[in-house]
Short mmCIF file of C-alpha atoms in Angstrom, two decimals:
data_model
loop_
_atom_site.label_atom_id
_atom_site.label_comp_id
_atom_site.label_asym_id
_atom_site.label_seq_id
_atom_site.Cartn_x
_atom_site.Cartn_y
_atom_site.Cartn_z
CA MET A 143 64.71 -111.03 125.26
CA GLU A 144 64.46 -114.31 127.33
CA LYS A 145 67.26 -114.93 129.87
CA ASN A 146 67.69 -118.55 128.94
CA ASP A 147 66.74 -118.47 125.17
CA THR A 148 69.47 -120.28 123.45
CA PHE A 149 68.11 -119.05 119.90
CA TYR A 150 68.51 -115.47 120.77
CA LYS A 151 70.78 -114.88 117.76
CA VAL A 152 68.28 -116.20 115.12
CA ARG A 153 65.01 -115.38 117.03
CA PRO A 154 64.66 -111.97 114.95
CA MET A 155 65.05 -114.07 111.73
CA MET A 156 62.42 -116.57 113.12
CA ARG A 157 60.03 -113.87 113.86
CA LYS A 158 60.46 -112.56 110.27
CA ILE A 159 59.74 -115.99 108.76
CA LYS A 160 56.67 -116.40 110.76
CA GLN A 161 55.24 -112.88 110.13
CA LYS A 162 55.66 -113.31 106.40
CA CYS A 163 53.86 -116.93 106.71
CA LEU A 164 51.21 -115.33 108.47
CA GLN A 165 50.66 -112.74 106.01
CA HIS A 166 50.16 -114.94 103.15
CA PHE A 167 47.90 -117.35 105.33
CA VAL A 168 44.24 -117.55 104.24
CA PRO A 169 42.27 -119.96 106.15
CA SER A 170 39.27 -121.33 104.39
CA GLN A 171 36.64 -123.57 105.78
CA GLY A 172 35.45 -126.76 103.94
CA LYS A 173 37.84 -126.18 101.02
CA PRO A 174 40.87 -128.40 100.32
CA ILE A 175 44.21 -126.46 100.13
CA ARG A 176 45.07 -126.13 96.56
CA PHE A 177 48.09 -123.92 96.79
CA GLY A 178 50.75 -122.89 99.66
CA TYR A 179 53.96 -123.73 100.45
CA LYS A 180 55.88 -127.03 101.22
CA VAL A 181 59.14 -127.33 102.80
CA TRP A 182 61.14 -130.40 102.88
CA PHE A 183 63.39 -130.96 105.64
CA LEU A 184 66.26 -133.47 106.02
CA ASN A 185 66.96 -134.27 109.71
CA THR A 186 69.20 -136.53 111.72
CA ASP A 187 67.61 -139.00 113.76
CA THR A 188 68.23 -136.92 116.81
CA GLY A 189 66.27 -133.85 115.17
CA TYR A 190 69.06 -131.73 114.03
CA LEU A 191 68.19 -130.08 110.57
CA VAL A 192 70.88 -130.91 107.99
CA ASN A 193 69.33 -129.59 104.97
CA PHE A 194 65.98 -128.19 103.69
CA ASP A 195 64.38 -127.00 100.38
CA LEU A 196 61.27 -125.11 99.61
CA TYR A 197 59.06 -126.79 96.82
CA GLN A 198 58.38 -124.78 93.84
CA GLY A 199 55.80 -126.77 92.19
CA LYS A 200 56.26 -129.10 89.27
CA ASN A 201 59.09 -128.72 87.09
CA PRO A 202 57.94 -129.38 83.40
CA PHE A 203 61.74 -129.81 82.15
CA SER A 204 62.41 -132.71 84.70
CA ASN A 205 63.50 -135.94 83.50
CA GLU A 206 62.48 -137.68 86.49
CA ALA A 207 59.06 -139.04 85.54
CA HIS A 208 59.77 -142.29 86.87
CA LYS A 209 60.38 -141.23 90.61
CA GLY A 210 57.89 -140.49 93.22
CA ALA A 211 57.39 -137.10 94.90
CA VAL A 212 59.21 -137.99 98.08
CA GLU A 213 61.97 -139.50 96.18
CA LYS A 214 62.33 -136.56 93.86
CA ALA A 215 62.35 -134.03 96.81
CA ALA A 216 64.94 -136.23 98.99
CA ALA A 217 67.44 -136.87 96.29
CA PRO A 218 69.24 -133.45 96.22
CA LEU A 219 68.87 -133.06 100.14
CA LEU A 220 70.77 -136.20 100.49
CA ALA A 221 73.36 -135.31 97.93
CA GLY A 222 74.12 -132.39 100.26
CA GLY A 223 73.83 -129.79 97.34
CA ASN A 224 71.69 -126.66 97.06
CA PRO A 225 68.73 -128.02 95.27
#
């Protein structure tokens, strides 16, 4: 543990998340990324994380056909609930 690591309490969780992400990362040259993870973050203007959500793909039961992708993702984050 670093002497001045202010994130020492959450560092083990961060390492585990990074490890899991790297396990599923498969680089390929010359091909567009068709599958993967998207994470939407809501931050303050000073950079503090307020809320986040993992994108799970298109919802076939959604009644929000008129909304754009960013609006669909941002609305639950701005509402403050758990999307």
